[in-house]
Coordinates of C-alpha atoms and ligand atoms in Angstrom, one line a residue:
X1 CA -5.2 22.7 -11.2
X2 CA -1.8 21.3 -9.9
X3 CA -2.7 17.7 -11.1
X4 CA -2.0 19.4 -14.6
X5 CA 1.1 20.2 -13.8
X6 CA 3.4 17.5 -12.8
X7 CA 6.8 19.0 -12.9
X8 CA 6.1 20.4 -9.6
X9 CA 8.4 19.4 -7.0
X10 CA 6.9 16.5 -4.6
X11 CA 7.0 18.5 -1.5
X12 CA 5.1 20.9 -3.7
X13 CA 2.1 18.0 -5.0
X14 CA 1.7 16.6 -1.7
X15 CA 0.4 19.7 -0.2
X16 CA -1.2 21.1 -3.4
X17 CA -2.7 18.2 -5.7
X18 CA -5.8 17.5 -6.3
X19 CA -6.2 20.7 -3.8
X20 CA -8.2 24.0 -4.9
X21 CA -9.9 26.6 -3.0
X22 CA -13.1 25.5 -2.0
X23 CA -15.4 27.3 -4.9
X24 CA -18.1 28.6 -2.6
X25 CA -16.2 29.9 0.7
X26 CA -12.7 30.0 -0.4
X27 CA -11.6 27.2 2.6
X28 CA -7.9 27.1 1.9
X29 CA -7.8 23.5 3.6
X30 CA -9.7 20.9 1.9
X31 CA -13.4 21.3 3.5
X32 CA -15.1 17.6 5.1
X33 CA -17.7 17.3 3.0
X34 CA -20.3 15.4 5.1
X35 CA -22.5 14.4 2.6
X36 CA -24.5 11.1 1.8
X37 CA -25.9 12.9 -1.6
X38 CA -26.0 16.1 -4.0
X39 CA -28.3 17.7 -5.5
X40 CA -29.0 17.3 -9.2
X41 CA -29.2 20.6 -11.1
X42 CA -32.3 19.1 -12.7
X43 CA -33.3 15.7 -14.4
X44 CA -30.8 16.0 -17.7
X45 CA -27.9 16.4 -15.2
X46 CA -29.0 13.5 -12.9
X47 CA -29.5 10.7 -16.0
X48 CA -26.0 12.1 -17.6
X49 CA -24.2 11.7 -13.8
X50 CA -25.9 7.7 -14.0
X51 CA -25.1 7.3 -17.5
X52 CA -21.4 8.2 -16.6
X53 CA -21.7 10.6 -19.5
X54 CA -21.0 13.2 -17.1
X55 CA -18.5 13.0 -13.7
X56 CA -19.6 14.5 -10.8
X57 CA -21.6 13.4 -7.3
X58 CA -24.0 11.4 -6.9
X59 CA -24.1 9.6 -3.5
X60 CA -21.1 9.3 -1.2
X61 CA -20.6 5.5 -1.8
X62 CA -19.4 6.2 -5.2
X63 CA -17.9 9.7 -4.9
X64 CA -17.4 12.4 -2.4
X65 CA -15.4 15.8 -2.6
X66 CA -13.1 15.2 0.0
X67 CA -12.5 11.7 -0.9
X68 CA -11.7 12.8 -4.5
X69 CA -8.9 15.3 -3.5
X70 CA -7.3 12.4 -1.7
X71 CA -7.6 10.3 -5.0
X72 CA -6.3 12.6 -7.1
X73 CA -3.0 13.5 -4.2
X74 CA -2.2 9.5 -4.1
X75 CA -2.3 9.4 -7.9
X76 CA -0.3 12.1 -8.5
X77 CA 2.4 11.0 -6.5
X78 CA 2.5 7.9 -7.5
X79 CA 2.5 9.3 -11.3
X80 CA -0.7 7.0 -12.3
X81 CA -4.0 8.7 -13.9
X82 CA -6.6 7.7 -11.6
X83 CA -6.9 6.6 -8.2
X84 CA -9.6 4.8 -5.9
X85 CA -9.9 5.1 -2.0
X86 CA -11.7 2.5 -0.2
X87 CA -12.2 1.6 3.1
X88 CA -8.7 -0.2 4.3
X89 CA -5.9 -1.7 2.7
X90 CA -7.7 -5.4 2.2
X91 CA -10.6 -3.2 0.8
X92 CA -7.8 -1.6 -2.0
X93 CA -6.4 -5.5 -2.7
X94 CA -9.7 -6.6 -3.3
X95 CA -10.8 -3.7 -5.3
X96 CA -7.8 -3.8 -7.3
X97 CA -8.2 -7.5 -8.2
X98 CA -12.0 -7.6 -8.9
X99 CA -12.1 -6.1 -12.5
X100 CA -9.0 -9.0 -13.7
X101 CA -10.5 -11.7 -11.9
X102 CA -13.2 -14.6 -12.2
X103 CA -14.2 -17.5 -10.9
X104 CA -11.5 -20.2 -11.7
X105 CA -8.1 -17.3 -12.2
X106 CA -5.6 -17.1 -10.4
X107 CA -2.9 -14.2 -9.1
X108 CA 1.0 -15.0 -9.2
X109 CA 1.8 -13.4 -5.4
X110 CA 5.3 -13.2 -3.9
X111 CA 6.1 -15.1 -0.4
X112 CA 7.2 -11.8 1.3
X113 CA 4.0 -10.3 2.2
X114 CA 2.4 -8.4 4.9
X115 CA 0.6 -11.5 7.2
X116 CA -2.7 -10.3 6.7
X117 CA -2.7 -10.2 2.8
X118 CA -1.2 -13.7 3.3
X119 CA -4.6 -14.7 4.9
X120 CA -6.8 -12.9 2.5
X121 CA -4.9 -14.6 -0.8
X122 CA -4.3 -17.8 1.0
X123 CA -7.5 -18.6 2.2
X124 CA -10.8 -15.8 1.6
X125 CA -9.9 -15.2 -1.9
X126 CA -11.0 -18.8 -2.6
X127 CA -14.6 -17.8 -1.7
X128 CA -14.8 -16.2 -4.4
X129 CA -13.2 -18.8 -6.6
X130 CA -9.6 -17.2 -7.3
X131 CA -6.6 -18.7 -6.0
X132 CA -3.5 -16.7 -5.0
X133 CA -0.2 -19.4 -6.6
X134 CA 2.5 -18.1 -3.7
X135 CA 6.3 -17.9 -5.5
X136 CA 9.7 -16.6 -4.1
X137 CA 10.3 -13.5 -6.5
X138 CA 14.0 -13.6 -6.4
X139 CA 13.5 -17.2 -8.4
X140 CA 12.4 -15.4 -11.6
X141 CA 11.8 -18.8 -13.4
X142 CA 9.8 -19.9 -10.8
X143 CA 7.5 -16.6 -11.2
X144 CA 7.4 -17.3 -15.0
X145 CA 6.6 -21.2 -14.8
X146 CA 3.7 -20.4 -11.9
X147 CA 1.6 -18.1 -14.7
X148 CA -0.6 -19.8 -16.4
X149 CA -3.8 -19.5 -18.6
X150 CA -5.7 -18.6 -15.7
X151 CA -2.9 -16.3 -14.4
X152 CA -5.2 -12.4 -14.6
X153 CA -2.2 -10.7 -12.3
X154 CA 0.8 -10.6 -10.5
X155 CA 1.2 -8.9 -7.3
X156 CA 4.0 -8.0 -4.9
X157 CA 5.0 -5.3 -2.0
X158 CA 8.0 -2.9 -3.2
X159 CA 9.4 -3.3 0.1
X160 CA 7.9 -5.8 1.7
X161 CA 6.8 -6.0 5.5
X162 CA 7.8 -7.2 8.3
X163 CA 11.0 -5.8 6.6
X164 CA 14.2 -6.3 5.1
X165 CA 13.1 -7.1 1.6
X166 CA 13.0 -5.2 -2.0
X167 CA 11.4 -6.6 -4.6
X168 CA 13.4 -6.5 -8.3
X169 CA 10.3 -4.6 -9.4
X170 CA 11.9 -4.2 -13.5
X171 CA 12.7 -7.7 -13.2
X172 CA 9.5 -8.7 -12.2
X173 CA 7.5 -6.1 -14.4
X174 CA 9.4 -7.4 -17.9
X175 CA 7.7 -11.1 -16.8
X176 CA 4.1 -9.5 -16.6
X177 CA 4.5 -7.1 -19.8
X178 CA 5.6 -10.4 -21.3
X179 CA 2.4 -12.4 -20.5
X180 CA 0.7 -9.9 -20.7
X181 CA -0.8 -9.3 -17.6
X182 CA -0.6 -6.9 -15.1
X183 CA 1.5 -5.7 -12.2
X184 CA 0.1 -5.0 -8.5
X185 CA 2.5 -3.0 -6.4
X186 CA 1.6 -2.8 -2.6
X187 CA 3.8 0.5 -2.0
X188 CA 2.2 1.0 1.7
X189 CA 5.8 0.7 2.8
X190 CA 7.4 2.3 0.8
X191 CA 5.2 5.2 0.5
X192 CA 5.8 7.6 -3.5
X193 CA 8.3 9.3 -1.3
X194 CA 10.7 5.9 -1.7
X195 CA 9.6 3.9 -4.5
X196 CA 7.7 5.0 -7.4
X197 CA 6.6 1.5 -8.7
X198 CA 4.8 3.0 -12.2
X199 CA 8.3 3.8 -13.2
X200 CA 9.7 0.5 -12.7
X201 CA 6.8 -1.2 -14.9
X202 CA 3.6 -1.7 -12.3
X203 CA -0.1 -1.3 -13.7
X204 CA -1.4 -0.8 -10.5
X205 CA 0.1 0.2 -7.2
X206 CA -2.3 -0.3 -4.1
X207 CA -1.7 1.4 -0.3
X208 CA -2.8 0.8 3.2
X209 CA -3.0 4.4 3.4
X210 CA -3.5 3.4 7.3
X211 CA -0.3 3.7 7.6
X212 CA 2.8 5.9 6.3
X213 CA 0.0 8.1 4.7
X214 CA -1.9 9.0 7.1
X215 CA 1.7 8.8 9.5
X216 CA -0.6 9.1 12.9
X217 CA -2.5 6.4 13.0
X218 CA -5.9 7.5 13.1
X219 CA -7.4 6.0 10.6
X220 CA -7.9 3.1 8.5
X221 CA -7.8 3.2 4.5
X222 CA -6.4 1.9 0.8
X223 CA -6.2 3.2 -2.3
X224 CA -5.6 1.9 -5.7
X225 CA -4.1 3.8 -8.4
X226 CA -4.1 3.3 -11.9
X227 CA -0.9 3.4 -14.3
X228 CA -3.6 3.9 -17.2
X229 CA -0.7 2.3 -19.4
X230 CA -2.0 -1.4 -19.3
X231 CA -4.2 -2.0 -22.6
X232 CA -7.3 -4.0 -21.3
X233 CA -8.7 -4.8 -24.9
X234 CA -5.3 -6.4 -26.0
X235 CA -6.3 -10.2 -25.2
X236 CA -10.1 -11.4 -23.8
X237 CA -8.6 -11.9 -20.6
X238 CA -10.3 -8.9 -19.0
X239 CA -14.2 -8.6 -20.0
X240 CA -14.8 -6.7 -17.3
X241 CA -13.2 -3.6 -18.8
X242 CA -13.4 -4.7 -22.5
X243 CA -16.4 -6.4 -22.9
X244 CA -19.3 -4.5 -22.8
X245 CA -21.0 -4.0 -19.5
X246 CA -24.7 -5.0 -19.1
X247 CA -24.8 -2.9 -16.0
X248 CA -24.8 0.2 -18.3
X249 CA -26.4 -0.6 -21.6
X250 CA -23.5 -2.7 -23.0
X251 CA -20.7 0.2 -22.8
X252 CA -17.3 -1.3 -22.7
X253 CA -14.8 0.7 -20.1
X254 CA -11.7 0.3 -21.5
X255 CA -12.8 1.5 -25.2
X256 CA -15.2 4.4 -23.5
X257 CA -13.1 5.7 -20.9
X258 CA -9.7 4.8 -22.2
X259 CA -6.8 4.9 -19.7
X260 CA -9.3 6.3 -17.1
X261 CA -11.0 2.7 -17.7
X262 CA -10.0 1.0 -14.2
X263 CA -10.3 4.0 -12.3
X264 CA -14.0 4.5 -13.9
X265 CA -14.7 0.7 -13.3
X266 CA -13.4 0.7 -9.2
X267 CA -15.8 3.7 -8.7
X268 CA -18.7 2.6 -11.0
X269 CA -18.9 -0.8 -10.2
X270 CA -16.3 -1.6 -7.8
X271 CA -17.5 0.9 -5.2
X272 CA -21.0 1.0 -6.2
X273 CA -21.6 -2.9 -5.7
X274 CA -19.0 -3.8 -3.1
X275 CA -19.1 -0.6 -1.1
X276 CA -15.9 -1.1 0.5
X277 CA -15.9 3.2 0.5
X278 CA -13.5 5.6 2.2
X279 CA -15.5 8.2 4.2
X280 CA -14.8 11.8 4.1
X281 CA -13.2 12.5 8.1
X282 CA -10.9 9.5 7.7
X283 CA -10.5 11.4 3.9
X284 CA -9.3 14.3 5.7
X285 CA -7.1 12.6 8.5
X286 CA -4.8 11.4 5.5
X287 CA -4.9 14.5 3.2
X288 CA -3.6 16.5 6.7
X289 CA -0.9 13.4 7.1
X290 CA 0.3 13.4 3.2
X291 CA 1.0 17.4 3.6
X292 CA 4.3 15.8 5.7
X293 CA 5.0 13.1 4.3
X294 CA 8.5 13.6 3.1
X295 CA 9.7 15.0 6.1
X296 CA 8.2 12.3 8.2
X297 CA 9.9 9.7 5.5
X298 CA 13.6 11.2 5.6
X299 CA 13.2 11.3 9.9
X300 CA 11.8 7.5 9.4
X301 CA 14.6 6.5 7.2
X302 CA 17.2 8.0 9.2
X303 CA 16.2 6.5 12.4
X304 CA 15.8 3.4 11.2
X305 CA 19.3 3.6 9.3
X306 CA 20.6 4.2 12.6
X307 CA 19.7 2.3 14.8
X308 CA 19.8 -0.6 12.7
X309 CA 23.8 0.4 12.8
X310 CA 23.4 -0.1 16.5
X311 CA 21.5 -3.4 16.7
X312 CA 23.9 -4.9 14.2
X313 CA 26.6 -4.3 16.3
X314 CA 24.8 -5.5 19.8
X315 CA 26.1 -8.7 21.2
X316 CA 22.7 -9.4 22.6
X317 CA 21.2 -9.2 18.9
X318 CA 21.7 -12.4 16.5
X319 CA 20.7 -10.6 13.2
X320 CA 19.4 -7.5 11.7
X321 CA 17.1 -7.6 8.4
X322 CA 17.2 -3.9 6.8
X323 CA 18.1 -3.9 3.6
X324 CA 19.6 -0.1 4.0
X325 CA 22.5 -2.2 5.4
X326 CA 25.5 -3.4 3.7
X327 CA 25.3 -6.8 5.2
X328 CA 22.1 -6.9 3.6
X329 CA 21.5 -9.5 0.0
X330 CA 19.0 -6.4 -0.6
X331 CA 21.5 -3.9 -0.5
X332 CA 22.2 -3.2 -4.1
X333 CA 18.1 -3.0 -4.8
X334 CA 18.1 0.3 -2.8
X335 CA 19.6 2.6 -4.9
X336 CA 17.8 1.1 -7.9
X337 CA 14.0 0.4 -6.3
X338 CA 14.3 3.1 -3.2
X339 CA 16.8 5.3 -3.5
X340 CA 16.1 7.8 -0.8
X341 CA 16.1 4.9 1.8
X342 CA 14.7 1.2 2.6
X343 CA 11.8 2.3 4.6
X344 CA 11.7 2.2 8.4
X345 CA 10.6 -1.5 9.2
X346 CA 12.8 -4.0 9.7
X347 CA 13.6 -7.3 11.8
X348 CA 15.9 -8.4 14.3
X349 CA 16.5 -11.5 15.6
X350 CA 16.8 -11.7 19.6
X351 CA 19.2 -13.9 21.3
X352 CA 16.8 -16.3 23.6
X353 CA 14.5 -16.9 21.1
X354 CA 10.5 -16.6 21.6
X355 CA 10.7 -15.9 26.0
X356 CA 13.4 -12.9 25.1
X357 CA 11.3 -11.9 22.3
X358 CA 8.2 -11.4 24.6
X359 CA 10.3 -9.8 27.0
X360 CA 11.9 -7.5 25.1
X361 CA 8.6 -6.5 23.5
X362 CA 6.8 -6.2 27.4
X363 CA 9.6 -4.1 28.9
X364 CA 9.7 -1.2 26.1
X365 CA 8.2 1.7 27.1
X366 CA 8.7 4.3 24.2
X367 CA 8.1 1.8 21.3
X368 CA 4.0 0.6 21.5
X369 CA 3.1 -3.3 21.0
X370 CA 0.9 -3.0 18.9
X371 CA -0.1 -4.4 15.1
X372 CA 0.3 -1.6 12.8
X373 CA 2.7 0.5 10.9
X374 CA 4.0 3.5 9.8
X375 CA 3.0 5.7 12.7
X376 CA 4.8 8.8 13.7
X377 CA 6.0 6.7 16.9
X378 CA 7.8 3.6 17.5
X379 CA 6.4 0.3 17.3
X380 CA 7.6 -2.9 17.7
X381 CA 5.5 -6.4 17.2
X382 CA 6.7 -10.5 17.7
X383 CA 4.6 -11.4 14.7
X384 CA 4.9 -15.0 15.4
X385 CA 3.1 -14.6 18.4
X386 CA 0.3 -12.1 17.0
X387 CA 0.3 -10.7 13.2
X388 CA 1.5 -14.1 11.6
X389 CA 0.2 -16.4 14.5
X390 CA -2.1 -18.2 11.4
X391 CA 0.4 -18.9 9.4
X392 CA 2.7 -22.2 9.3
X393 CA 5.5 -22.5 10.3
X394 CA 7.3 -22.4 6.9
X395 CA 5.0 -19.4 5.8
X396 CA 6.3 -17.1 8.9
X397 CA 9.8 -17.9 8.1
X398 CA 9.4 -17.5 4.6
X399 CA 7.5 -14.2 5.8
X400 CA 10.3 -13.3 8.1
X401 CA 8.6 -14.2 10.8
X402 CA 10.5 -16.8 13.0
X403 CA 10.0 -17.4 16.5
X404 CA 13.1 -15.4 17.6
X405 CA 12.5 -12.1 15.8
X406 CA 10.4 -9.0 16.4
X407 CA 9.4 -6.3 13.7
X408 CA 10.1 -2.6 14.4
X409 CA 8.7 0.2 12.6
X410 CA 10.5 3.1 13.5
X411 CA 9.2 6.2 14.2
X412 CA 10.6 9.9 14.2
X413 CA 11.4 10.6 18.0
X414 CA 14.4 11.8 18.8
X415 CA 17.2 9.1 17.8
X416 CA 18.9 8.8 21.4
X417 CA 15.5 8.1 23.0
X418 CA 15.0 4.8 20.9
X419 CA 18.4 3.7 21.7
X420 CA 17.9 4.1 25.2
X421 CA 14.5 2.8 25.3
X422 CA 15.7 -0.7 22.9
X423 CA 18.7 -1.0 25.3
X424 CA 17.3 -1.0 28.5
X425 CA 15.0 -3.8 27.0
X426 CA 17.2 -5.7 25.9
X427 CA 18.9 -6.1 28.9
X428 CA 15.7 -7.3 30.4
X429 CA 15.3 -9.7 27.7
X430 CA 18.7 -10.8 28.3
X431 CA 18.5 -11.5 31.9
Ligands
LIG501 C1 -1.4 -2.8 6.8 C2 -1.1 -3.3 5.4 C3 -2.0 -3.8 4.6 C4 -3.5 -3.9 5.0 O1 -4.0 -2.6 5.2 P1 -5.2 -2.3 6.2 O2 -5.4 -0.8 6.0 O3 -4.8 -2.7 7.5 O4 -6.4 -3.1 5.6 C5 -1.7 -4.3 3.4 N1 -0.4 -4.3 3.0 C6 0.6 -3.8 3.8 C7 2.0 -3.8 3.3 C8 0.3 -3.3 5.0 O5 1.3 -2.9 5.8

């Protein structure tokens, strides 16, 4: 229903799309549909549902109700055709990557990445024999010169975590369009509300939903959603959508289900064989957090505007990396990539190094340790202690990640609370 009508507002789409009535009760709130299967009206509907001639539900590996409203809210907002939920984050980069990649391609990935997807492209990706060539994005030559043959994507975060960062997403998209491949967006920073990376050229824009999504973190999710604009059949680089498919007597995706191809391929194939799935209650937590999400985002981006004021003006602070500040490189990217704020994570650098950083961190007591993101409360991490404790040396500085600097994502309390809470700290740290 609302999905087919886009000018809606998007405090209006994240409450309504993808959202009807539930047909047999009337439910206003999307129902948990606690499912494994459903039933087949009889054995012409069954073989059409398998054949994908038909879309409906089958088992709740591939498809669910409550799962599907979610897919069809992320995709909305993020103005793509399809979307896929999955089972985390690293579930959603995987899931996107599988249909472009074999054995022997490669991915073009930016520096600036969240520690964890360092790991998985650095080092578990080569399992299944990709690679992951890691390039500063604000070099665009470098970019260009590290595609090659083998190159099946590229793949950046909008803004990246820990923080700080904005990636020149038309800049990078005009590389990709030119070779021909396409763009992954992680926008789990970000969040639609922020950045809408399918207007700045992406194919694909992927989500720890875990996070800003979901806003409380209760549960753990990714999604991937579709563009629909890439064409698939343009080159042989992508069989998997343009050749045909033995799996399903030889159809080919891309020329069967047209811009729907990826989304049909992630749930078809992607879900079906890798069953990295979403269930339905953790479906449920994130369709009740996206009802919020841009009030939660203008609270987030206001709070972290602010008291990234403060820090910057603290003598016992070195350095503050948010790019909503002037003093920022990243300034100038805001109004173009984000223009209704840089997020709420961001770095600082603590005078004392590594033994302030630890005892900053241990004498909070609003702002949680802990390693996530995007919560409705404060959290603060030392990532080169935890969260980018694998990486070298040069990869957590290139990450942001140096010895003397903890990563804040700020939540929506009241503003004079956090204040309070970092000052008292940082006295501690200082003594
Ligand atoms: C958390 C996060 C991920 C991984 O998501 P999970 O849900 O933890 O698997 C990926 N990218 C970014 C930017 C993240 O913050």
């Amino acid at each position: 229903m609302m999905s087919d009508t886009p000018s809606y507002g998007f405090d209006t789409l994240q409450i309504h799309a993808g959202a009807r009535p539930d047909p047999a009760t009337g439910a206003r709130q999307t129902p948990i549909y606690q499912s494994t299967a459903y039933v087949f009206r009889d054995a012409d509907h069954a073989a059409a549902l398998f054949n994908l001639q038909e879309v409906g539900f089958i088992y709740s590996r591939l498809t669910n109700p409550t799962v599907a409203v979610l897919q069809e809210r992320i995709a909305t907002l993020e103005g793509g055709v399809g979307g896929v939920c999955c089972s985390s984050g690293h579930a959603a980069q995987i899931m996107a990557l599988f249909p472009l990649m074999q054995p022997g391609c490669n991915v073009v990935v930016s520096t600036r990445l969240y520690g964890g997807t360092v790991t998985q492209f650095s080092q578990t990706i080569k399992r299944f024999g990709w690679s992951a060539t890691f390039v500063d994005f604000d070099d665009l030559d470098a970019v260009k010169s590290a595609i090659d043959g083998d190159t099946r994507a590229i793949f950046c975060e909008s803004i990246a975590n820990p923080g700080g960062y904005i990636t020149d997403l038309d800049a990078i998209s005009e590389i990709s369009d030119a070779a021909g491949i396409p763009l992954i967006v992680d926008n789990t920073s970000a969040t639609p509300f922020l950045c809408r990376p399918i207007e700045h050229g992406a194919t694909l824009v992927v989500h720890s939903t875990t996070k800003y999504l979901t806003g409380n973190g209760t549960v753990t999710g990714g999604c991937v959603v579709d563009s629909g604009k890439f064409d698939w059949s343009a080159s042989d680089k992508f069989p998997s959508l343009s050749a045909p498919e033995p799996a399903y007597h030889g159809m080919k995706f891309h020329e069967t289900f047209g811009p729907l191809a990826f989304t049909f391929h992630g749930i078809a194939v992607g879900l079906r064989d890798l069953g990295m799935t979403m269930n339905p209650q953790a479906a449920h937590y994130t369709l009740m957090g996206i009802e919020t999400l841009s009030l939660r985002m203008e609270r987030h981006v206001e709070n972290a505007m602010r008291l990234a004021e403060w820090l910057e003006k603290d003598e016992r602070v070195d350095y503050v990396t948010y790019a909503g500040l002037k003093s920022s490189p990243y300034y100038d990217r805001v109004a173009k990539i984000c223009p209704r704020g840089a997020g709420a994570l961001f770095t600082f650098a603590v005078k004392g190094g590594y033994e302030a950083c630890i005892k900053l961190v241990d004498s909070l007591e609003i702002f949680s340790h802990v390693a996530n993101l995007g919560d409705a409360r404060s959290l603060i991490i030392h990532s080169a202690s935890t969260t980018h404790r694998q990486l070298t040396a040069e990869q957590q500085e290139a990450a942001g990640a140096a010895p003397n600097v903890v990563r804040v994502s700020i939540g929506i309390e009241s503003f004079e609370d956090l204040v309070a809470d970092l000052d008292q700290a940082l006295s501690k740290a200082a003594a």
